[in-house]
Tab-separated table of C-alpha atoms in Angstrom:
chain	number	residue	atom	x	y	z
A	231	MET	CA	76.066	-7.507	38.112
A	232	SER	CA	74.220	-10.241	39.550
A	233	SER	CA	74.237	-11.471	43.001
A	234	ALA	CA	73.485	-14.012	44.026
A	235	ALA	CA	71.618	-14.904	47.348
A	236	SER	CA	73.842	-14.424	50.519
A	237	ALA	CA	74.871	-18.334	51.668
A	238	SER	CA	76.475	-19.319	55.115
A	239	ALA	CA	79.675	-18.936	55.876
A	240	ALA	CA	82.226	-21.055	55.927
A	241	GLY	CA	84.821	-21.891	59.064
A	242	GLY	CA	87.701	-23.269	56.829
A	243	ALA	CA	90.826	-21.861	55.328
A	244	GLY	CA	92.818	-23.086	51.532
A	245	GLU	CA	91.310	-25.557	49.458
A	246	GLU	CA	89.532	-27.467	51.493
A	247	GLY	CA	88.059	-23.835	53.384
A	248	ALA	CA	87.253	-23.025	49.604
A	249	ALA	CA	85.707	-25.715	48.877
A	250	ALA	CA	83.740	-26.016	51.824
A	251	ALA	CA	83.076	-22.340	50.884
A	252	ALA	CA	79.199	-20.890	49.709
A	253	GLN	CA	78.256	-21.583	46.114
A	254	PRO	CA	76.466	-18.931	44.099
A	255	GLN	CA	73.104	-20.093	43.523
A	256	GLN	CA	72.949	-18.195	40.494
A	257	GLU	CA	74.596	-19.149	37.346
A	258	GLY	CA	76.244	-15.611	34.586
A	259	PRO	CA	79.033	-14.361	33.939
A	260	VAL	CA	79.484	-12.085	37.505
A	261	VAL	CA	78.015	-14.213	40.780
A	262	THR	CA	78.339	-12.701	44.154
A	263	CYS	CA	78.291	-14.468	46.661
A	264	LYS	CA	80.089	-15.182	50.217
A	265	GLY	CA	83.487	-16.869	50.640
A	266	VAL	CA	85.776	-18.065	53.359
A	267	ASN	CA	84.887	-17.604	56.514
A	268	GLY	CA	82.029	-15.727	55.039
A	269	LEU	CA	84.166	-13.073	53.232
A	270	ASP	CA	82.782	-11.180	50.070
A	271	LYS	CA	84.136	-12.861	46.414
A	272	VAL	CA	82.872	-11.994	42.888
A	273	VAL	CA	83.150	-15.338	40.971
A	274	LEU	CA	83.560	-14.796	36.924
A	275	ARG	CA	82.297	-17.536	34.171
A	276	GLU	CA	83.152	-17.606	31.131
A	277	VAL	CA	80.741	-19.345	28.402
A	278	ARG	CA	83.629	-22.085	27.479
A	279	GLY	CA	83.550	-23.544	31.265
A	280	SER	CA	87.218	-21.134	32.356
A	281	SER	CA	86.358	-19.256	35.791
A	282	ALA	CA	87.905	-17.067	38.292
A	283	GLU	CA	87.188	-15.393	42.133
A	284	VAL	CA	87.823	-12.693	43.356
A	285	TYR	CA	87.773	-11.523	47.254
A	286	LEU	CA	86.969	-8.164	47.550
A	287	TYR	CA	89.536	-8.063	50.773
A	288	GLY	CA	93.182	-7.017	49.131
A	289	GLY	CA	91.289	-7.879	46.388
A	290	HIS	CA	92.306	-10.736	45.556
A	291	VAL	CA	92.152	-13.285	42.643
A	292	THR	CA	91.904	-16.641	44.479
A	293	SER	CA	91.123	-18.786	41.797
A	294	TRP	CA	91.180	-19.088	38.084
A	295	LYS	CA	90.075	-22.987	36.844
A	296	ASP	CA	90.347	-23.345	32.457
A	297	GLU	CA	87.188	-24.927	30.531
A	298	HIS	CA	88.106	-28.437	32.542
A	299	GLY	CA	87.904	-27.317	35.379
A	300	GLU	CA	91.359	-27.066	36.531
A	301	GLU	CA	92.799	-24.874	38.919
A	302	LEU	CA	95.777	-22.792	37.722
A	303	LEU	CA	97.015	-20.665	40.408
A	304	PHE	CA	98.051	-22.209	43.825
A	305	VAL	CA	96.162	-21.618	47.369
A	306	SER	CA	97.645	-23.127	50.651
A	307	ASN	CA	96.365	-25.121	52.227
A	308	LYS	CA	97.038	-23.327	55.727
A	309	ALA	CA	95.641	-19.544	53.680
A	310	ILE	CA	94.123	-17.614	56.646
A	311	PHE	CA	90.613	-15.759	55.281
A	312	LYS	CA	91.346	-13.701	58.217
A	313	PRO	CA	92.139	-10.041	58.277
A	314	PRO	CA	93.951	-8.645	58.424
A	315	LYS	CA	96.527	-11.522	57.830
A	316	ALA	CA	96.578	-11.556	53.812
A	317	ILE	CA	95.615	-14.416	51.532
A	318	ARG	CA	98.225	-17.088	51.149
A	319	GLY	CA	98.783	-17.566	47.511
A	320	GLY	CA	96.618	-16.400	44.270
A	321	ILE	CA	97.218	-13.217	42.746
A	322	PRO	CA	98.313	-10.620	45.534
A	323	ILE	CA	98.283	-7.071	44.987
A	324	CYS	CA	101.725	-5.442	45.921
A	325	PHE	CA	100.837	-1.341	46.327
A	326	PRO	CA	102.405	0.911	47.245
A	327	GLN	CA	105.341	-1.261	48.451
A	328	PHE	CA	107.489	-4.300	47.288
A	329	SER	CA	108.545	-6.988	49.413
A	330	ASN	CA	110.687	-4.020	52.128
A	331	PHE	CA	111.293	-1.477	49.458
A	332	GLY	CA	110.525	0.954	52.064
A	333	ASN	CA	108.949	1.988	55.412
A	334	LEU	CA	105.696	0.510	55.464
A	335	ASP	CA	105.469	-3.476	55.901
A	336	PRO	CA	105.962	-5.663	53.548
A	337	HIS	CA	104.422	-5.718	50.369
A	338	GLY	CA	102.458	-2.439	50.967
A	339	PHE	CA	98.721	-2.174	52.725
A	340	ALA	CA	96.580	-2.763	48.881
A	341	ARG	CA	96.218	-6.512	49.959
A	342	ASN	CA	95.733	-5.870	53.474
A	343	ARG	CA	91.880	-3.926	52.832
A	344	THR	CA	88.579	-4.861	51.716
A	345	TRP	CA	88.125	-3.251	48.244
A	346	SER	CA	84.362	-2.097	47.090
A	347	VAL	CA	83.454	-3.238	43.434
A	348	GLU	CA	82.899	-0.078	41.166
A	349	ASN	CA	80.116	-0.432	38.812
A	350	ASP	CA	80.538	2.806	36.572
A	351	PRO	CA	84.481	3.408	36.099
A	352	PRO	CA	86.021	5.382	34.148
A	353	PRO	CA	85.754	4.049	30.617
A	354	PHE	CA	88.859	2.351	29.265
A	355	PRO	CA	90.703	3.180	26.279
A	356	VAL	CA	89.192	-0.078	25.321
A	357	PRO	CA	86.217	-1.471	26.235
A	358	THR	CA	85.812	-4.802	26.965
A	359	SER	CA	83.065	-6.748	24.749
A	360	ASN	CA	83.533	-10.406	27.492
A	361	LYS	CA	81.299	-9.912	30.127
A	362	ALA	CA	82.722	-11.656	32.116
A	363	TYR	CA	84.211	-9.367	34.607
A	364	VAL	CA	84.037	-6.974	37.459
A	365	ASP	CA	85.443	-4.063	38.651
A	366	LEU	CA	87.036	-3.091	41.902
A	367	ILE	CA	88.362	0.842	43.570
A	368	LEU	CA	90.449	0.828	46.800
A	369	THR	CA	91.104	4.223	47.881
A	370	HIS	CA	92.894	5.846	51.111
A	371	THR	CA	91.307	5.588	54.536
A	372	GLU	CA	92.006	7.629	57.690
A	373	GLU	CA	94.325	4.744	59.045
A	374	ASP	CA	96.086	5.122	55.168
A	375	LEU	CA	97.351	8.358	55.707
A	376	LYS	CA	98.756	7.670	59.337
A	377	ILE	CA	101.042	5.576	57.437
A	378	TRP	CA	101.119	6.245	54.046
A	379	PRO	CA	100.395	10.375	53.854
A	380	HIS	CA	98.875	10.206	50.384
A	381	SER	CA	95.160	9.995	48.787
A	382	TYR	CA	94.954	8.472	45.958
A	383	GLU	CA	92.568	6.397	43.513
A	384	PHE	CA	93.207	2.307	42.595
A	385	ARG	CA	90.769	0.907	40.188
A	386	LEU	CA	91.301	-3.092	39.503
A	387	ARG	CA	89.356	-4.306	36.547
A	388	VAL	CA	89.611	-8.613	36.681
A	389	ALA	CA	88.484	-10.565	33.706
A	390	LEU	CA	88.489	-13.268	31.477
A	391	GLY	CA	89.050	-13.571	27.969
A	392	PRO	CA	87.027	-15.329	25.784
A	393	GLY	CA	90.031	-17.731	25.638
A	394	GLY	CA	89.747	-18.672	29.428
A	395	ASP	CA	93.072	-16.294	29.852
A	396	LEU	CA	93.271	-13.938	32.799
A	397	MET	CA	93.475	-10.015	32.804
A	398	LEU	CA	94.176	-7.464	35.391
A	399	THR	CA	94.536	-4.077	35.093
A	400	SER	CA	95.376	-1.595	37.361
A	401	ARG	CA	94.946	2.070	37.455
A	402	ILE	CA	96.797	4.336	40.068
A	403	ARG	CA	95.524	7.749	40.128
A	404	ASN	CA	97.363	10.967	42.454
A	405	THR	CA	94.475	12.711	43.789
A	406	ASN	CA	97.057	14.738	46.691
A	407	ALA	CA	95.496	18.052	47.310
A	408	ASP	CA	98.804	20.057	47.756
A	409	GLY	CA	99.674	19.549	44.920
A	410	LYS	CA	102.663	16.564	45.797
A	411	PRO	CA	103.265	13.837	43.509
A	412	PHE	CA	104.098	10.242	44.846
A	413	SER	CA	105.988	7.535	44.282
A	414	PHE	CA	105.044	3.018	44.960
A	415	THR	CA	106.469	-0.108	43.420
A	416	PHE	CA	104.246	-2.548	42.414
A	417	ALA	CA	103.882	-6.137	42.145
A	418	TYR	CA	101.464	-8.797	40.795
A	419	HIS	CA	102.113	-11.569	43.254
A	420	THR	CA	101.169	-14.363	40.928
A	421	TYR	CA	101.235	-17.362	42.213
A	422	PHE	CA	101.281	-20.334	39.794
A	423	SER	CA	100.327	-23.905	40.382
A	424	ILE	CA	102.278	-26.576	38.774
A	425	SER	CA	102.992	-30.744	39.079
A	426	ASP	CA	106.430	-30.481	41.064
A	427	ILE	CA	109.110	-27.491	40.702
A	428	SER	CA	111.929	-30.377	39.125
A	429	GLU	CA	109.626	-29.931	36.504
A	430	VAL	CA	109.448	-26.505	35.502
A	431	ARG	CA	111.258	-23.931	33.939
A	432	VAL	CA	110.948	-20.088	33.368
A	433	GLU	CA	111.497	-19.249	30.253
A	434	GLY	CA	112.756	-15.288	28.457
A	435	LEU	CA	114.459	-14.143	31.377
A	436	GLU	CA	117.710	-15.209	29.988
A	437	THR	CA	120.869	-12.662	29.923
A	438	LEU	CA	119.148	-10.499	31.695
A	439	ASP	CA	120.252	-8.342	34.966
A	440	TYR	CA	118.927	-10.026	38.700
A	441	LEU	CA	118.466	-8.912	42.493
A	442	ASP	CA	119.496	-11.623	44.245
A	443	ASN	CA	117.486	-11.423	47.566
A	444	LEU	CA	119.407	-14.348	49.153
A	445	GLN	CA	122.411	-12.183	48.671
A	446	GLU	CA	122.236	-8.695	50.044
A	447	ARG	CA	120.258	-7.860	46.798
A	448	ASN	CA	123.705	-7.876	44.786
A	449	ARG	CA	123.508	-7.275	41.116
A	450	TYR	CA	124.389	-10.172	39.232
A	451	THR	CA	123.429	-11.666	35.131
A	452	GLU	CA	121.611	-14.220	34.255
A	453	GLN	CA	123.781	-17.135	32.428
A	454	GLY	CA	121.489	-20.394	31.916
A	455	ASP	CA	119.346	-20.391	29.058
A	456	ALA	CA	116.334	-21.025	31.653
A	457	ILE	CA	115.474	-20.618	35.288
A	458	VAL	CA	115.617	-24.307	37.144
A	459	PHE	CA	114.569	-24.713	40.474
A	460	GLU	CA	117.401	-26.697	42.890
A	461	SER	CA	116.708	-25.127	45.923
A	462	GLU	CA	115.779	-21.432	47.530
A	463	LEU	CA	115.125	-18.326	44.806
A	464	ASP	CA	114.481	-15.575	44.805
A	465	ARG	CA	115.988	-12.757	42.179
A	466	ILE	CA	114.297	-9.490	40.701
A	467	TYR	CA	114.823	-10.014	37.043
A	468	LEU	CA	115.372	-5.660	35.420
A	469	GLY	CA	114.509	-4.881	31.568
A	470	THR	CA	112.672	-7.389	31.458
A	471	PRO	CA	110.310	-8.599	28.062
A	472	SER	CA	106.619	-8.282	28.169
A	473	LYS	CA	106.036	-11.777	27.667
A	474	ILE	CA	107.761	-14.554	29.852
A	475	ALA	CA	106.519	-17.960	29.642
A	476	ILE	CA	106.426	-21.015	33.137
A	477	ILE	CA	107.068	-24.156	31.391
A	478	ASP	CA	105.992	-27.111	33.027
A	479	HIS	CA	106.869	-30.804	31.573
A	480	GLU	CA	104.918	-33.300	33.627
A	481	LYS	CA	101.949	-31.242	32.988
A	482	LYS	CA	102.693	-30.535	29.055
A	483	ARG	CA	101.661	-27.074	29.476
A	484	THR	CA	102.844	-23.724	29.017
A	485	PHE	CA	101.820	-20.447	31.499
A	486	VAL	CA	102.111	-17.260	29.310
A	487	VAL	CA	102.847	-13.898	30.922
A	488	ARG	CA	102.067	-11.001	28.674
A	489	LYS	CA	102.516	-7.322	31.118
A	490	GLY	CA	102.676	-4.067	30.152
A	491	GLY	CA	104.090	-1.201	32.288
A	492	LEU	CA	105.384	-3.197	34.491
A	493	PRO	CA	109.603	-3.241	33.551
A	494	ASP	CA	110.593	-6.017	36.700
A	495	ALA	CA	110.002	-10.111	37.235
A	496	VAL	CA	110.175	-11.601	39.960
A	497	VAL	CA	111.096	-14.923	40.026
A	498	TRP	CA	110.434	-17.012	43.815
A	499	ASN	CA	110.080	-19.872	45.850
A	500	PRO	CA	110.999	-20.719	49.194
A	501	TRP	CA	111.963	-24.521	49.012
A	502	ASP	CA	112.158	-26.780	52.309
A	503	LYS	CA	113.621	-24.307	55.104
A	504	LYS	CA	111.996	-21.380	54.123
A	505	ALA	CA	108.586	-23.636	53.799
A	506	LYS	CA	108.155	-24.834	57.084
A	507	ALA	CA	108.915	-21.046	59.022
A	508	MET	CA	106.101	-20.002	57.056
A	509	SER	CA	102.748	-20.736	59.278
A	510	ASP	CA	99.874	-20.041	56.560
A	511	PHE	CA	102.273	-22.391	54.272
A	512	GLY	CA	102.490	-25.957	54.106
A	513	ASP	CA	106.062	-27.840	54.772
A	514	ASP	CA	106.242	-29.523	51.619
A	515	GLU	CA	103.994	-27.167	49.356
A	516	TYR	CA	106.835	-25.191	47.574
A	517	LYS	CA	107.163	-28.377	45.323
A	518	ARG	CA	103.664	-27.516	43.502
A	519	MET	CA	104.015	-23.451	43.294
A	520	VAL	CA	106.521	-21.200	41.417
A	521	CYS	CA	105.724	-17.028	41.968
A	522	VAL	CA	106.904	-15.266	38.478
A	523	GLU	CA	105.558	-11.845	39.390
A	524	ALA	CA	104.860	-8.656	36.746
A	525	ALA	CA	106.568	-5.567	38.928
A	526	ALA	CA	107.963	-1.631	38.866
A	527	ILE	CA	110.504	-2.197	40.951
A	528	GLU	CA	114.265	-1.337	40.745
A	529	LYS	CA	112.714	2.047	39.435
A	530	PRO	CA	109.907	3.911	41.789
A	531	ILE	CA	107.078	5.202	39.673
A	532	THR	CA	105.658	8.869	39.948
A	533	LEU	CA	102.623	10.257	39.985
A	534	LYS	CA	101.991	14.063	40.087
A	535	PRO	CA	98.408	15.416	41.507
A	536	GLY	CA	96.357	14.284	39.123
A	537	GLU	CA	98.561	11.430	36.649
A	538	GLU	CA	98.021	8.187	36.326
A	539	TRP	CA	99.636	4.962	35.379
A	540	THR	CA	98.372	1.721	34.167
A	541	GLY	CA	100.009	-2.380	34.796
A	542	LYS	CA	98.852	-4.875	32.835
A	543	LEU	CA	99.100	-8.298	33.733
A	544	GLU	CA	97.546	-11.894	31.279
A	545	LEU	CA	97.553	-15.305	32.427
A	546	SER	CA	97.577	-17.618	29.589
A	547	ALA	CA	97.755	-21.342	29.797
A	548	VAL	CA	98.930	-23.800	26.502
A	549	PRO	CA	99.571	-26.836	26.269
A	550	SER	CA	103.503	-26.254	25.369
A	551	SER	CA	103.198	-28.644	22.101
A	552	TYR	CA	101.460	-25.937	20.706
A	553	TYR	CA	103.552	-22.828	22.309
A	554	SER	CA	107.049	-23.963	21.565
A	555	GLY	CA	108.750	-21.627	20.414
A	556	GLN	CA	106.745	-18.508	20.551
A	557	LEU	CA	109.480	-16.061	22.105
A	558	ASP	CA	108.883	-14.073	19.336
A	559	PRO	CA	108.640	-10.704	20.723
A	560	ASP	CA	107.018	-10.126	17.430
A	561	ARG	CA	104.490	-12.302	18.177
A	562	VAL	CA	103.659	-10.991	21.593
A	563	LEU	CA	99.918	-11.147	21.488
A	564	GLN	CA	99.326	-14.262	19.220
A	565	ASP	CA	96.537	-16.450	20.400
A	566	SER	CA	94.982	-13.632	23.134
A	567	SER	CA	92.071	-12.276	23.283
A	568	VAL	CA	92.870	-8.695	23.694
A	569	PRO	CA	92.670	-6.773	20.552
A	570	GLU	CA	96.993	-5.900	20.007
A	571	ASP	CA	96.777	-2.431	20.316
A	572	SER	CA	94.846	-2.581	24.177
A	573	ILE	CA	98.192	-3.119	25.692
A	574	SER	CA	100.741	-0.864	26.229
A	575	TYR	CA	103.974	-2.942	26.366
A	576	ASP	CA	106.303	-0.140	26.612
A	577	LYS	CA	108.644	-0.509	29.785
A	578	TYR	CA	106.471	2.024	31.616
A	579	SER	CA	102.724	3.075	30.460
A	580	LEU	CA	102.917	6.627	31.808
A	581	ARG	CA	104.912	9.346	30.447
A	582	SER	CA	105.996	12.013	32.088
C-alpha cells in the first residue's frame, strides 16, 4: 500500500469538515491520510476517475464518487467524526446486531471501533485484478467481551471496480476457543445521495413480506409496484432478490444494489419529525437521502467455531434510460465488473 505523508487534522464535521480535511499528498490507487478531526482514512482511486474513502474508525465508507467526481453517498453536514459516536451517513456496518434486535446498543459495536489495515489477508476465492482496494480487520477487545462474550475475526474488503462500482465483502469467522457457536444479525446501512425523496422509487421488492418498524414490527405484504416516499418509512423486507434498484427521476440515475449472503433489505427515510429529533442530522436532509440496506436480520446467522460467513454488497450507478427494464434476475451481473462466479447470490452463503 502506498502511504501519504500525514497532513494536519481538520476540525470540521460532515461534508464541510470532510472538504476541509487534509487531502492526500500522493496519488495512487490506495493512499492513507488523515481525514476529519485527524481520523485515519484510506482513499481508493480507480484509473477512470471514480474514488472511495474508508475511515478506519468503524471500517466506514464515507465517500463514493463517480468518474465525474459526483458524490453518490450521503453524509450529514452534522455528522460527528468523533469516537465513540458513529458517523451519520455513508455505509455504517451493523454487527453483531441490527437495530435493537438483541441486548446490545442499537446496531452493535463494529461501527464504533477502530479497524486495522490487514496487509496479508487470507486469500479470496476469486482474487481481484484491480488495485483499488483495501483489506481491514476487526477482532474482539476486552471491552467487547464484556458485552458480547465471543471471539471473532471480521475481515472487510472495500474495492472499486473498473467501471466505478463499489464492492464490500465481509468475512466473519468464529474464533471461540470454548467450542461455543454464536449468532448475529448484520446490515450494510447504506445512505444513498438523491435529488429529492419525492422523486425516488425503489424497485425489486414488490409483493414481498416486510416487518414494519413503525407498526411494532408487524408483518405486511408490499402492495405497490414500487416503493415511493410520502412520509416516514422504516421497513425490513424479507426474502429479497439479489438485485434492487433505486431510481432517481430528477437525476435520471439509477443505483443498482447487488448482494450475496444477505436475504433481507431495509428501506428507511426518517422524514421531517424524526430528522429534527436527531442531533447529527439536518432538519431538511431527509429530502436528500434514502437508505436501502442489504441485511441478514429475520434469521440470524449462526457460526460454529472455525466457520466463516460471507456477505457481499456491490453498488453501481447508471443512467436510468440505460438501466430501464434490467431487473431480470437472469441478468443479475450484466454490466458488472465482478465475475459472475465470484459472488454467491444464495439467501445464505453459509452452508451448514
